mmCIF file of C-alpha atoms in Angstrom:
data_model
loop_
_atom_site.group_PDB
_atom_site.id
_atom_site.type_symbol
_atom_site.label_atom_id
_atom_site.label_comp_id
_atom_site.label_asym_id
_atom_site.label_seq_id
_atom_site.Cartn_x
_atom_site.Cartn_y
_atom_site.Cartn_z
ATOM 1 C CA UNK A 1 47.670 179.607 -72.340
ATOM 2 C CA UNK A 2 49.453 180.264 -69.591
ATOM 3 C CA UNK A 3 46.584 179.926 -66.798
ATOM 4 C CA UNK A 4 46.676 180.408 -62.455
ATOM 5 C CA UNK A 5 43.752 178.292 -61.528
ATOM 6 C CA UNK A 6 41.607 179.453 -58.300
ATOM 7 C CA UNK A 7 38.531 177.795 -56.552
ATOM 8 C CA UNK A 8 36.094 181.369 -56.660
ATOM 9 C CA UNK A 9 34.621 180.503 -53.040
ATOM 10 C CA UNK A 10 33.404 182.291 -50.977
ATOM 11 C CA UNK A 11 35.239 179.840 -48.155
ATOM 12 C CA UNK A 12 33.993 180.403 -45.156
ATOM 13 C CA UNK A 13 35.859 179.493 -41.993
ATOM 14 C CA UNK A 14 35.542 179.637 -38.166
ATOM 15 C CA UNK A 15 37.497 182.844 -36.330
ATOM 16 C CA UNK A 16 40.756 181.279 -35.059
ATOM 17 C CA UNK A 17 40.733 177.524 -37.245
ATOM 18 C CA UNK A 18 43.017 177.534 -40.279
ATOM 19 C CA UNK A 19 41.766 178.627 -43.421
ATOM 20 C CA UNK A 20 43.337 176.590 -46.785
ATOM 21 C CA UNK A 21 43.709 178.426 -49.546
ATOM 22 C CA UNK A 22 44.618 176.496 -53.366
ATOM 23 C CA UNK A 23 45.869 177.337 -56.313
ATOM 24 C CA UNK A 24 47.189 175.407 -59.498
ATOM 25 C CA UNK A 25 49.399 176.599 -62.616
ATOM 26 C CA UNK A 26 49.617 174.931 -65.701
ATOM 27 C CA UNK A 27 53.187 176.816 -67.163
ATOM 28 C CA UNK A 28 56.017 174.446 -65.697
ATOM 29 C CA UNK A 29 58.469 176.782 -66.621
ATOM 30 C CA UNK A 30 56.776 179.304 -63.788
ATOM 31 C CA UNK A 31 59.466 180.132 -60.834
ATOM 32 C CA UNK A 32 58.259 182.638 -58.718
ATOM 33 C CA UNK A 33 54.444 182.840 -57.302
ATOM 34 C CA UNK A 34 52.677 185.568 -55.234
ATOM 35 C CA UNK A 35 49.717 185.778 -52.901
ATOM 36 C CA UNK A 36 47.828 189.150 -52.602
ATOM 37 C CA UNK A 37 45.163 189.791 -50.258
ATOM 38 C CA UNK A 38 42.390 192.420 -51.925
ATOM 39 C CA UNK A 39 39.811 193.818 -49.596
ATOM 40 C CA UNK A 40 36.423 194.839 -51.495
ATOM 41 C CA UNK A 41 37.116 198.308 -53.420
ATOM 42 C CA UNK A 42 40.827 198.491 -52.502
ATOM 43 C CA UNK A 43 44.027 197.449 -54.780
ATOM 44 C CA UNK A 44 45.853 194.126 -53.757
ATOM 45 C CA UNK A 45 48.344 193.962 -51.454
ATOM 46 C CA UNK A 46 51.121 191.629 -51.759
ATOM 47 C CA UNK A 47 51.452 189.308 -48.159
ATOM 48 C CA UNK A 48 53.379 186.112 -49.565
ATOM 49 C CA UNK A 49 55.718 185.513 -52.787
ATOM 50 C CA UNK A 50 57.640 181.824 -52.898
ATOM 51 C CA UNK A 51 60.025 180.372 -55.368
ATOM 52 C CA UNK A 52 61.065 176.960 -53.348
ATOM 53 C CA UNK A 53 59.745 173.481 -53.119
ATOM 54 C CA UNK A 54 58.113 173.481 -49.452
ATOM 55 C CA UNK A 55 56.980 176.035 -46.834
ATOM 56 C CA UNK A 56 57.735 179.518 -46.337
ATOM 57 C CA UNK A 57 56.511 181.350 -43.105
ATOM 58 C CA UNK A 58 55.673 184.565 -41.951
ATOM 59 C CA UNK A 59 53.788 185.383 -39.120
ATOM 60 C CA UNK A 60 50.206 183.627 -39.223
ATOM 61 C CA UNK A 61 50.833 183.119 -42.957
ATOM 62 C CA UNK A 62 52.088 179.747 -44.734
ATOM 63 C CA UNK A 63 52.678 180.129 -48.282
ATOM 64 C CA UNK A 64 53.049 175.903 -50.089
ATOM 65 C CA UNK A 65 54.887 175.109 -53.343
ATOM 66 C CA UNK A 66 54.884 171.803 -54.666
ATOM 67 C CA UNK A 67 56.477 171.913 -58.869
ATOM 68 C CA UNK A 68 55.995 168.801 -59.594
ATOM 69 C CA UNK A 69 52.425 168.837 -59.182
ATOM 70 C CA UNK A 70 51.916 172.639 -60.014
ATOM 71 C CA UNK A 71 50.103 173.318 -56.906
ATOM 72 C CA UNK A 72 50.603 176.416 -54.766
ATOM 73 C CA UNK A 73 48.754 177.076 -51.068
ATOM 74 C CA UNK A 74 48.209 179.607 -48.063
ATOM 75 C CA UNK A 75 47.871 179.029 -45.011
ATOM 76 C CA UNK A 76 46.389 181.208 -42.726
ATOM 77 C CA UNK A 77 46.212 180.222 -39.070
ATOM 78 C CA UNK A 78 44.185 181.691 -36.060
ATOM 79 C CA UNK A 79 41.915 183.526 -38.541
ATOM 80 C CA UNK A 80 40.751 186.916 -37.807
ATOM 81 C CA UNK A 81 37.522 188.512 -39.395
ATOM 82 C CA UNK A 82 39.874 190.831 -40.905
ATOM 83 C CA UNK A 83 41.564 188.409 -43.147
ATOM 84 C CA UNK A 84 38.230 188.373 -44.761
ATOM 85 C CA UNK A 85 39.035 189.538 -47.997
ATOM 86 C CA UNK A 86 40.043 188.061 -51.840
ATOM 87 C CA UNK A 87 42.775 186.068 -52.402
ATOM 88 C CA UNK A 88 44.961 186.662 -55.320
ATOM 89 C CA UNK A 89 47.412 183.467 -56.511
ATOM 90 C CA UNK A 90 49.856 184.637 -59.321
ATOM 91 C CA UNK A 91 52.614 183.011 -61.254
ATOM 92 C CA UNK A 92 55.356 184.318 -62.805
ATOM 93 C CA UNK A 93 57.600 182.774 -65.335
ATOM 94 C CA UNK A 94 61.069 181.882 -66.129
ATOM 95 C CA UNK A 95 62.598 185.362 -66.837
ATOM 96 C CA UNK A 96 62.615 188.392 -64.453
ATOM 97 C CA UNK A 97 60.508 190.050 -67.379
ATOM 98 C CA UNK A 98 58.042 187.706 -67.403
ATOM 99 C CA UNK A 99 54.275 188.917 -66.694
ATOM 100 C CA UNK A 100 52.668 187.493 -63.535
ATOM 101 C CA UNK A 101 49.453 185.477 -64.445
ATOM 102 C CA UNK A 102 46.843 186.035 -61.916
ATOM 103 C CA UNK A 103 43.975 183.918 -60.993
ATOM 104 C CA UNK A 104 40.524 185.258 -60.458
ATOM 105 C CA UNK A 105 40.800 184.537 -56.140
ATOM 106 C CA UNK A 106 39.075 183.029 -54.034
ATOM 107 C CA UNK A 107 37.026 184.622 -51.560
ATOM 108 C CA UNK A 108 37.323 184.080 -47.433
ATOM 109 C CA UNK A 109 35.346 184.830 -44.992
ATOM 110 C CA UNK A 110 35.865 184.250 -41.810
ATOM 111 C CA UNK A 111 32.813 183.607 -39.020
ATOM 112 C CA UNK A 112 32.750 186.009 -35.682
ATOM 113 C CA UNK B 1 54.721 207.807 -48.556
ATOM 114 C CA UNK B 2 56.993 206.725 -51.238
ATOM 115 C CA UNK B 3 54.110 204.087 -51.875
ATOM 116 C CA UNK B 4 52.899 203.557 -55.937
ATOM 117 C CA UNK B 5 50.152 206.634 -56.560
ATOM 118 C CA UNK B 6 47.543 207.018 -58.708
ATOM 119 C CA UNK B 7 45.651 209.816 -59.861
ATOM 120 C CA UNK B 8 42.768 210.512 -60.254
ATOM 121 C CA UNK B 9 40.931 208.054 -58.117
ATOM 122 C CA UNK B 10 37.457 208.105 -59.605
ATOM 123 C CA UNK B 11 37.374 209.174 -63.282
ATOM 124 C CA UNK B 12 34.107 209.516 -65.477
ATOM 125 C CA UNK B 13 33.743 210.178 -69.242
ATOM 126 C CA UNK B 14 31.020 210.277 -71.573
ATOM 127 C CA UNK B 15 31.471 207.735 -75.103
ATOM 128 C CA UNK B 16 33.865 209.015 -77.266
ATOM 129 C CA UNK B 17 36.153 211.301 -74.531
ATOM 130 C CA UNK B 18 39.730 209.889 -73.680
ATOM 131 C CA UNK B 19 40.351 208.618 -70.319
ATOM 132 C CA UNK B 20 44.391 209.402 -69.203
ATOM 133 C CA UNK B 21 45.876 207.772 -66.274
ATOM 134 C CA UNK B 22 48.527 208.012 -64.450
ATOM 135 C CA UNK B 23 51.170 206.469 -62.305
ATOM 136 C CA UNK B 24 53.860 207.250 -59.992
ATOM 137 C CA UNK B 25 55.722 204.314 -59.368
ATOM 138 C CA UNK B 26 57.809 203.693 -55.762
ATOM 139 C CA UNK B 27 60.924 205.572 -54.650
ATOM 140 C CA UNK B 28 63.402 203.549 -56.484
ATOM 141 C CA UNK B 29 61.025 201.208 -58.921
ATOM 142 C CA UNK B 30 62.006 201.457 -62.635
ATOM 143 C CA UNK B 31 59.212 198.519 -63.617
ATOM 144 C CA UNK B 32 55.847 199.842 -64.250
ATOM 145 C CA UNK B 33 52.691 197.328 -64.969
ATOM 146 C CA UNK B 34 49.234 198.269 -66.318
ATOM 147 C CA UNK B 35 46.276 195.980 -65.132
ATOM 148 C CA UNK B 36 42.441 196.034 -65.746
ATOM 149 C CA UNK B 37 39.981 194.820 -63.303
ATOM 150 C CA UNK B 38 36.091 194.226 -64.355
ATOM 151 C CA UNK B 39 33.549 193.281 -61.149
ATOM 152 C CA UNK B 40 34.437 190.061 -60.342
ATOM 153 C CA UNK B 41 37.283 189.225 -62.788
ATOM 154 C CA UNK B 42 41.062 188.535 -61.755
ATOM 155 C CA UNK B 43 43.084 191.090 -62.378
ATOM 156 C CA UNK B 44 44.111 191.133 -66.688
ATOM 157 C CA UNK B 45 47.772 192.359 -67.573
ATOM 158 C CA UNK B 46 47.440 195.394 -70.360
ATOM 159 C CA UNK B 47 51.305 196.340 -70.707
ATOM 160 C CA UNK B 48 55.129 196.468 -68.599
ATOM 161 C CA UNK B 49 57.175 199.680 -69.077
ATOM 162 C CA UNK B 50 60.959 200.415 -68.616
ATOM 163 C CA UNK B 51 61.993 204.109 -68.550
ATOM 164 C CA UNK B 52 61.420 204.959 -72.237
ATOM 165 C CA UNK B 53 60.812 201.188 -73.098
ATOM 166 C CA UNK B 54 57.580 199.256 -73.519
ATOM 167 C CA UNK B 55 58.582 195.596 -72.804
ATOM 168 C CA UNK B 56 55.572 193.759 -73.122
ATOM 169 C CA UNK B 57 52.315 195.233 -74.390
ATOM 170 C CA UNK B 58 50.569 191.918 -75.383
ATOM 171 C CA UNK B 59 47.838 192.566 -73.351
ATOM 172 C CA UNK B 60 46.667 195.737 -74.117
ATOM 173 C CA UNK B 61 44.087 196.223 -77.105
ATOM 174 C CA UNK B 62 45.055 196.887 -80.336
ATOM 175 C CA UNK B 63 43.282 200.325 -80.981
ATOM 176 C CA UNK B 64 42.377 203.272 -78.598
ATOM 177 C CA UNK B 65 44.623 202.159 -76.135
ATOM 178 C CA UNK B 66 48.054 203.206 -75.190
ATOM 179 C CA UNK B 67 50.850 203.525 -72.692
ATOM 180 C CA UNK B 68 53.933 205.439 -72.281
ATOM 181 C CA UNK B 69 56.651 206.026 -69.025
ATOM 182 C CA UNK B 70 58.407 208.965 -70.119
ATOM 183 C CA UNK B 71 62.180 209.517 -68.673
ATOM 184 C CA UNK B 72 60.747 212.343 -66.685
ATOM 185 C CA UNK B 73 57.100 212.150 -65.091
ATOM 186 C CA UNK B 74 54.360 209.248 -64.356
ATOM 187 C CA UNK B 75 53.605 206.668 -66.745
ATOM 188 C CA UNK B 76 50.378 207.545 -68.574
ATOM 189 C CA UNK B 77 47.847 204.742 -69.790
ATOM 190 C CA UNK B 78 45.691 206.666 -72.312
ATOM 191 C CA UNK B 79 42.057 205.279 -73.581
ATOM 192 C CA UNK B 80 40.985 206.957 -76.941
ATOM 193 C CA UNK B 81 37.125 207.386 -77.712
ATOM 194 C CA UNK B 82 36.060 205.528 -74.331
ATOM 195 C CA UNK B 83 32.949 203.195 -75.138
ATOM 196 C CA UNK B 84 30.835 201.925 -71.882
ATOM 197 C CA UNK B 85 32.899 198.141 -71.816
ATOM 198 C CA UNK B 86 36.023 200.399 -71.010
ATOM 199 C CA UNK B 87 34.662 200.947 -67.175
ATOM 200 C CA UNK B 88 36.574 199.157 -64.993
ATOM 201 C CA UNK B 89 39.227 199.721 -62.460
ATOM 202 C CA UNK B 90 42.553 200.321 -63.389
ATOM 203 C CA UNK B 91 46.276 199.157 -61.515
ATOM 204 C CA UNK B 92 49.161 200.585 -61.845
ATOM 205 C CA UNK B 93 52.137 198.007 -60.088
ATOM 206 C CA UNK B 94 55.779 198.906 -59.811
ATOM 207 C CA UNK B 95 58.724 196.300 -59.032
ATOM 208 C CA UNK B 96 62.599 197.281 -58.378
ATOM 209 C CA UNK B 97 64.860 197.394 -61.045
ATOM 210 C CA UNK B 98 67.251 194.630 -59.364
ATOM 211 C CA UNK B 99 64.474 192.132 -58.224
ATOM 212 C CA UNK B 100 64.983 188.435 -59.011
ATOM 213 C CA UNK B 101 61.620 187.247 -58.702
ATOM 214 C CA UNK B 102 59.428 190.332 -60.112
ATOM 215 C CA UNK B 103 57.374 191.487 -56.868
ATOM 216 C CA UNK B 104 54.509 193.652 -57.866
ATOM 217 C CA UNK B 105 53.653 196.682 -55.622
ATOM 218 C CA UNK B 106 50.437 198.221 -56.572
ATOM 219 C CA UNK B 107 48.395 201.562 -56.663
ATOM 220 C CA UNK B 108 44.987 202.077 -55.275
ATOM 221 C CA UNK B 109 43.738 201.847 -58.846
ATOM 222 C CA UNK B 110 41.612 204.619 -60.833
ATOM 223 C CA UNK B 111 37.902 203.886 -60.881
ATOM 224 C CA UNK B 112 36.826 204.472 -64.134
ATOM 225 C CA UNK B 113 33.097 204.883 -64.982
ATOM 226 C CA UNK B 114 32.114 205.382 -68.706
ATOM 227 C CA UNK B 115 28.600 207.093 -69.183
#
């Protein structure tokens, strides 16, 4: 059974600080990983995807992938109250047509 | 707006009725995925379709649920003889045909309530 695990939170971070969200996955064959943001009552929004070991930066967001440890993380710098949401980690398979497995998400609260 | 469209946004059905949920993918996308999300739960994969083909239906319940993506028109998720346990948010996502990594873009969802 392929699984993606996340701490459900809530994770509380002061405004302006760095929020660190973590995710582990069970399928060593997974090649691509995605971070989605979901506001309450809304649909998931893709914010980052990563497929190579190391870091990938996009604005205030940095995704980190360590395939040896089967670990993915998302860092949010200069956290804003608008970053308060649930963040879903997801992993794809070896092939393009393999389904994506989602974690249950981590709730993030940015404290003003 | 060329985003993924879903309708209706809210659907109320009584037990035993049928529910039909529609999804139009983003312009240029040919891959459609359906997910179900219960409160405080993650997204559960249901089915993956391309035009006129079901690629992976491993997440679909064996009975009462079906999906199609015809050559013309939207993808449809059909739930027959709904029960209270079918109440959930149903999301559709699409991805482009030439993507190597299957990044998926979600529609606004249909909230199904079964009375």
